[in-house]
mmCIF file with all atom_site columns, C-alpha atoms in Angstrom:
data_model
loop_
_atom_site.group_PDB
_atom_site.id
_atom_site.type_symbol
_atom_site.label_atom_id
_atom_site.label_alt_id
_atom_site.label_comp_id
_atom_site.label_asym_id
_atom_site.label_entity_id
_atom_site.label_seq_id
_atom_site.pdbx_PDB_ins_code
_atom_site.Cartn_x
_atom_site.Cartn_y
_atom_site.Cartn_z
_atom_site.occupancy
_atom_site.B_iso_or_equiv
_atom_site.pdbx_formal_charge
_atom_site.auth_seq_id
_atom_site.auth_comp_id
_atom_site.auth_asym_id
_atom_site.auth_atom_id
_atom_site.pdbx_PDB_model_num
ATOM 1   C CA . MET A 1 1   ? 9.533   43.045  -20.312 1.00 0.00 ? 1   MET A CA 1
ATOM 2   C CA . GLY A 1 2   ? 10.098  40.281  -17.846 1.00 0.00 ? 2   GLY A CA 1
ATOM 3   C CA . VAL A 1 3   ? 9.743   36.558  -17.757 1.00 0.00 ? 3   VAL A CA 1
ATOM 4   C CA . ALA A 1 4   ? 7.907   34.789  -14.958 1.00 0.00 ? 4   ALA A CA 1
ATOM 5   C CA . PHE A 1 5   ? 8.605   31.212  -13.999 1.00 0.00 ? 5   PHE A CA 1
ATOM 6   C CA . ILE A 1 6   ? 6.074   29.192  -12.080 1.00 0.00 ? 6   ILE A CA 1
ATOM 7   C CA . VAL A 1 7   ? 7.363   26.187  -10.211 1.00 0.00 ? 7   VAL A CA 1
ATOM 8   C CA . GLY A 1 8   ? 4.943   23.583  -8.834  1.00 0.00 ? 8   GLY A CA 1
ATOM 9   C CA . ALA A 1 9   ? 5.394   20.735  -6.420  1.00 0.00 ? 9   ALA A CA 1
ATOM 10  C CA . ALA A 1 10  ? 6.524   17.544  -8.143  1.00 0.00 ? 10  ALA A CA 1
ATOM 11  C CA . THR A 1 11  ? 4.483   15.258  -5.887  1.00 0.00 ? 11  THR A CA 1
ATOM 12  C CA . ALA A 1 12  ? 1.220   17.062  -6.656  1.00 0.00 ? 12  ALA A CA 1
ATOM 13  C CA . ALA A 1 13  ? 1.282   15.877  -10.276 1.00 0.00 ? 13  ALA A CA 1
ATOM 14  C CA . ALA A 1 14  ? 2.732   12.431  -9.638  1.00 0.00 ? 14  ALA A CA 1
ATOM 15  C CA . THR A 1 15  ? 0.560   9.342   -9.622  1.00 0.00 ? 15  THR A CA 1
ATOM 16  C CA . PRO A 1 16  ? 0.650   7.721   -6.176  1.00 0.00 ? 16  PRO A CA 1
ATOM 17  C CA . SER A 1 17  ? 2.328   4.315   -6.027  1.00 0.00 ? 17  SER A CA 1
ATOM 18  C CA . VAL A 1 18  ? 2.705   1.577   -3.444  1.00 0.00 ? 18  VAL A CA 1
ATOM 19  C CA . ALA A 1 19  ? 5.089   -1.271  -2.667  1.00 0.00 ? 19  ALA A CA 1
ATOM 20  C CA . LEU A 1 20  ? 3.356   -4.081  -0.724  1.00 0.00 ? 20  LEU A CA 1
ATOM 21  C CA . ARG A 1 21  ? 5.409   -6.726  1.112   1.00 0.00 ? 21  ARG A CA 1
ATOM 22  C CA . GLY A 1 22  ? 4.711   -9.772  3.212   1.00 0.00 ? 22  GLY A CA 1
ATOM 23  C CA . GLY A 1 23  ? 6.772   -11.234 6.045   1.00 0.00 ? 23  GLY A CA 1
ATOM 24  C CA . ALA A 1 24  ? 5.905   -11.274 9.735   1.00 0.00 ? 24  ALA A CA 1
ATOM 25  C CA . THR A 1 25  ? 3.215   -8.673  8.895   1.00 0.00 ? 25  THR A CA 1
ATOM 26  C CA . VAL A 1 26  ? 1.919   -7.014  5.728   1.00 0.00 ? 26  VAL A CA 1
ATOM 27  C CA . THR A 1 27  ? 3.742   -3.733  5.075   1.00 0.00 ? 27  THR A CA 1
ATOM 28  C CA . ALA A 1 28  ? 3.428   -1.047  2.437   1.00 0.00 ? 28  ALA A CA 1
ATOM 29  C CA . ARG A 1 29  ? 5.213   2.153   1.450   1.00 0.00 ? 29  ARG A CA 1
ATOM 30  C CA . VAL A 1 30  ? 3.041   4.701   -0.314  1.00 0.00 ? 30  VAL A CA 1
ATOM 31  C CA . THR A 1 31  ? 4.742   7.498   -2.284  1.00 0.00 ? 31  THR A CA 1
ATOM 32  C CA . GLY A 1 32  ? 3.411   10.361  -4.369  1.00 0.00 ? 32  GLY A CA 1
ATOM 33  C CA . GLU A 1 33  ? 0.175   10.752  -2.396  1.00 0.00 ? 33  GLU A CA 1
ATOM 34  C CA . LYS A 1 34  ? -1.133  14.166  -1.303  1.00 0.00 ? 34  LYS A CA 1
ATOM 35  C CA . ALA A 1 35  ? 0.104   15.296  2.117   1.00 0.00 ? 35  ALA A CA 1
ATOM 36  C CA . GLY A 1 36  ? -2.606  15.088  4.766   1.00 0.00 ? 36  GLY A CA 1
ATOM 37  C CA . GLN A 1 37  ? -4.445  12.182  3.116   1.00 0.00 ? 37  GLN A CA 1
ATOM 38  C CA . THR A 1 38  ? -4.891  9.053   5.238   1.00 0.00 ? 38  THR A CA 1
ATOM 39  C CA . CYS A 1 39  ? -4.079  5.529   4.020   1.00 0.00 ? 39  CYS A CA 1
ATOM 40  C CA . ARG A 1 40  ? -4.347  1.941   5.218   1.00 0.00 ? 40  ARG A CA 1
ATOM 41  C CA . ILE A 1 41  ? -3.887  -1.637  4.026   1.00 0.00 ? 41  ILE A CA 1
ATOM 42  C CA . THR A 1 42  ? -7.106  -3.590  3.441   1.00 0.00 ? 42  THR A CA 1
ATOM 43  C CA . GLY A 1 43  ? -7.652  -7.269  2.747   1.00 0.00 ? 43  GLY A CA 1
ATOM 44  C CA . SER A 1 44  ? -8.524  -10.615 4.249   1.00 0.00 ? 44  SER A CA 1
ATOM 45  C CA . ASP A 1 45  ? -7.674  -10.726 7.986   1.00 0.00 ? 45  ASP A CA 1
ATOM 46  C CA . ILE A 1 46  ? -6.238  -7.183  7.823   1.00 0.00 ? 46  ILE A CA 1
ATOM 47  C CA . ASP A 1 47  ? -7.787  -4.540  10.060  1.00 0.00 ? 47  ASP A CA 1
ATOM 48  C CA . MET A 1 48  ? -5.571  -1.545  10.668  1.00 0.00 ? 48  MET A CA 1
ATOM 49  C CA . PRO A 1 49  ? -6.095  2.140   11.487  1.00 0.00 ? 49  PRO A CA 1
ATOM 50  C CA . TRP A 1 50  ? -5.681  4.978   9.006   1.00 0.00 ? 50  TRP A CA 1
ATOM 51  C CA . ARG A 1 51  ? -2.205  6.594   8.872   1.00 0.00 ? 51  ARG A CA 1
ATOM 52  C CA . THR A 1 52  ? -1.538  10.172  7.741   1.00 0.00 ? 52  THR A CA 1
ATOM 53  C CA . VAL A 1 53  ? 0.596   10.907  4.669   1.00 0.00 ? 53  VAL A CA 1
ATOM 54  C CA . GLY A 1 54  ? 3.550   13.152  5.493   1.00 0.00 ? 54  GLY A CA 1
ATOM 55  C CA . SER A 1 55  ? 4.569   16.416  3.859   1.00 0.00 ? 55  SER A CA 1
ATOM 56  C CA . ASP A 1 56  ? 6.881   14.474  1.500   1.00 0.00 ? 56  ASP A CA 1
ATOM 57  C CA . GLY A 1 57  ? 3.891   12.539  0.091   1.00 0.00 ? 57  GLY A CA 1
ATOM 58  C CA . SER A 1 58  ? 4.823   9.210   1.668   1.00 0.00 ? 58  SER A CA 1
ATOM 59  C CA . VAL A 1 59  ? 3.630   6.986   4.490   1.00 0.00 ? 59  VAL A CA 1
ATOM 60  C CA . GLU A 1 60  ? 4.810   3.640   5.902   1.00 0.00 ? 60  GLU A CA 1
ATOM 61  C CA . LEU A 1 61  ? 2.022   1.171   6.712   1.00 0.00 ? 61  LEU A CA 1
ATOM 62  C CA . ASP A 1 62  ? 2.143   -2.000  8.835   1.00 0.00 ? 62  ASP A CA 1
ATOM 63  C CA . SER A 1 63  ? -0.849  -4.300  9.305   1.00 0.00 ? 63  SER A CA 1
ATOM 64  C CA . GLY A 1 64  ? 0.226   -5.532  12.717  1.00 0.00 ? 64  GLY A CA 1
ATOM 65  C CA . PRO A 1 65  ? -0.413  -9.194  13.606  1.00 0.00 ? 65  PRO A CA 1
ATOM 66  C CA . VAL A 1 66  ? -2.217  -11.231 10.929  1.00 0.00 ? 66  VAL A CA 1
ATOM 67  C CA . SER A 1 67  ? -2.712  -14.950 10.366  1.00 0.00 ? 67  SER A CA 1
ATOM 68  C CA . SER A 1 68  ? -0.013  -16.823 8.432   1.00 0.00 ? 68  SER A CA 1
ATOM 69  C CA . GLY A 1 69  ? -0.618  -17.501 4.752   1.00 0.00 ? 69  GLY A CA 1
ATOM 70  C CA . ARG A 1 70  ? -1.708  -15.755 1.564   1.00 0.00 ? 70  ARG A CA 1
ATOM 71  C CA . HIS A 1 71  ? -3.469  -12.390 1.766   1.00 0.00 ? 71  HIS A CA 1
ATOM 72  C CA . SER A 1 72  ? -5.037  -10.420 -1.080  1.00 0.00 ? 72  SER A CA 1
ATOM 73  C CA . ALA A 1 73  ? -4.064  -6.925  0.022   1.00 0.00 ? 73  ALA A CA 1
ATOM 74  C CA . ARG A 1 74  ? -4.417  -3.430  -1.363  1.00 0.00 ? 74  ARG A CA 1
ATOM 75  C CA . VAL A 1 75  ? -3.855  0.101   -0.116  1.00 0.00 ? 75  VAL A CA 1
ATOM 76  C CA . VAL A 1 76  ? -6.647  2.660   -0.003  1.00 0.00 ? 76  VAL A CA 1
ATOM 77  C CA . CYS A 1 77  ? -6.287  6.363   0.753   1.00 0.00 ? 77  CYS A CA 1
ATOM 78  C CA . ARG A 1 78  ? -8.775  9.145   1.382   1.00 0.00 ? 78  ARG A CA 1
ATOM 79  C CA . ASP A 1 79  ? -9.148  12.743  2.445   1.00 0.00 ? 79  ASP A CA 1
ATOM 80  C CA . PRO A 1 80  ? -10.049 12.632  6.160   1.00 0.00 ? 80  PRO A CA 1
ATOM 81  C CA . ARG A 1 81  ? -12.271 15.717  5.753   1.00 0.00 ? 81  ARG A CA 1
ATOM 82  C CA . THR A 1 82  ? -14.578 14.073  3.198   1.00 0.00 ? 82  THR A CA 1
ATOM 83  C CA . GLY A 1 83  ? -14.193 10.438  4.280   1.00 0.00 ? 83  GLY A CA 1
ATOM 84  C CA . ALA A 1 84  ? -15.487 7.554   2.172   1.00 0.00 ? 84  ALA A CA 1
ATOM 85  C CA . ALA A 1 85  ? -16.534 9.839   -0.715  1.00 0.00 ? 85  ALA A CA 1
ATOM 86  C CA . SER A 1 86  ? -12.868 10.524  -1.510  1.00 0.00 ? 86  SER A CA 1
ATOM 87  C CA . GLN A 1 87  ? -11.581 6.968   -0.942  1.00 0.00 ? 87  GLN A CA 1
ATOM 88  C CA . HIS A 1 88  ? -9.435  5.596   -3.768  1.00 0.00 ? 88  HIS A CA 1
ATOM 89  C CA . ALA A 1 89  ? -7.160  2.608   -4.338  1.00 0.00 ? 89  ALA A CA 1
ATOM 90  C CA . VAL A 1 90  ? -3.427  3.125   -4.737  1.00 0.00 ? 90  VAL A CA 1
ATOM 91  C CA . GLY A 1 91  ? -1.818  0.544   -7.001  1.00 0.00 ? 91  GLY A CA 1
ATOM 92  C CA . LYS A 1 92  ? -3.522  -2.792  -7.499  1.00 0.00 ? 92  LYS A CA 1
ATOM 93  C CA . GLU A 1 93  ? -4.561  -5.667  -5.273  1.00 0.00 ? 93  GLU A CA 1
ATOM 94  C CA . GLU A 1 94  ? -1.628  -8.029  -4.699  1.00 0.00 ? 94  GLU A CA 1
ATOM 95  C CA . ASP A 1 95  ? -1.124  -11.428 -3.098  1.00 0.00 ? 95  ASP A CA 1
ATOM 96  C CA . VAL A 1 96  ? 1.317   -11.217 -0.195  1.00 0.00 ? 96  VAL A CA 1
ATOM 97  C CA . PHE A 1 97  ? 2.421   -13.937 2.204   1.00 0.00 ? 97  PHE A CA 1
ATOM 98  C CA . THR A 1 98  ? 2.938   -13.864 5.962   1.00 0.00 ? 98  THR A CA 1
ATOM 99  C CA . GLY A 1 99  ? 4.417   -16.332 8.404   1.00 0.00 ? 99  GLY A CA 1
ATOM 100 C CA . HIS A 1 100 ? 7.545   -18.463 8.642   1.00 0.00 ? 100 HIS A CA 1
ATOM 101 C CA . TRP A 1 101 ? 7.582   -19.459 4.948   1.00 0.00 ? 101 TRP A CA 1
ATOM 102 C CA . ALA A 1 102 ? 6.672   -15.989 3.629   1.00 0.00 ? 102 ALA A CA 1
ATOM 103 C CA . PRO A 1 103 ? 10.077  -15.286 1.986   1.00 0.00 ? 103 PRO A CA 1
ATOM 104 C CA . ALA A 1 104 ? 9.953   -18.566 0.036   1.00 0.00 ? 104 ALA A CA 1
ATOM 105 C CA . PHE A 1 105 ? 6.326   -18.051 -1.041  1.00 0.00 ? 105 PHE A CA 1
ATOM 106 C CA . GLU A 1 106 ? 7.054   -14.425 -2.054  1.00 0.00 ? 106 GLU A CA 1
ATOM 107 C CA . PHE A 1 107 ? 9.938   -15.684 -4.221  1.00 0.00 ? 107 PHE A CA 1
ATOM 108 C CA . LEU A 1 108 ? 7.756   -18.327 -5.915  1.00 0.00 ? 108 LEU A CA 1
ATOM 109 C CA . HIS A 1 109 ? 4.943   -15.828 -6.476  1.00 0.00 ? 109 HIS A CA 1
ATOM 110 C CA . HIS A 1 110 ? 7.327   -13.209 -7.899  1.00 0.00 ? 110 HIS A CA 1
ATOM 111 C CA . HIS A 1 111 ? 8.708   -15.759 -10.372 1.00 0.00 ? 111 HIS A CA 1
ATOM 112 C CA . ARG A 1 112 ? 5.199   -16.796 -11.462 1.00 0.00 ? 112 ARG A CA 1
ATOM 113 C CA . MET A 1 113 ? 5.285   -20.212 -9.808  1.00 0.00 ? 113 MET A CA 1
ATOM 114 C CA . GLU A 1 114 ? 2.030   -19.654 -7.883  1.00 0.00 ? 114 GLU A CA 1
ATOM 115 C CA . PHE A 1 115 ? 1.062   -23.291 -8.363  1.00 0.00 ? 115 PHE A CA 1
ATOM 116 C CA . LEU A 1 116 ? 3.669   -24.103 -5.673  1.00 0.00 ? 116 LEU A CA 1
ATOM 117 C CA . THR A 1 117 ? 2.223   -21.644 -3.119  1.00 0.00 ? 117 THR A CA 1
ATOM 118 C CA . PRO A 1 118 ? -0.602  -22.393 -0.645  1.00 0.00 ? 118 PRO A CA 1
ATOM 119 C CA . HIS A 1 119 ? -4.159  -21.420 -1.586  1.00 0.00 ? 119 HIS A CA 1
ATOM 120 C CA . GLU A 1 120 ? -7.243  -20.911 0.534   1.00 0.00 ? 120 GLU A CA 1
ATOM 121 C CA . PRO A 1 121 ? -9.475  -24.027 0.617   1.00 0.00 ? 121 PRO A CA 1
#
C-alpha cells in the first residue's frame, strides 16, 4: 500500500487581487491571476493596452499620461483566446488621484475625508 500526494499550484486557487494607486499616472499591481491572461486599467480618461500576466500570476500596469484629478478606475482581465466573453473585473472600482496634489488627495481619500477632495463638476 502506498500513499499518493497531489500538490497543486497555489495561485490557481487564489482569488485575484489588485492594488490601485494614483500619482503621476494610475498604476496597479495584479496578483493571483491566471498566467497568460491579459489585464488593463479602465476608467475615465484612461486608455491603455492589455498587458500579459506572468507565470507568477502577477502583472504591473501603468496607464501612461492622464489628465490631473480624480479618476474612477478599475482593473479588468480576460483570456486573450476568448476575448470579451471571458472579461472579468479584479477588485472593485476605486477613486484614484493624479497630478501634483495626488499624494495629498490620496491621503484625504484614504482617511475618509473625501469632502476635501476635488469632484467633477
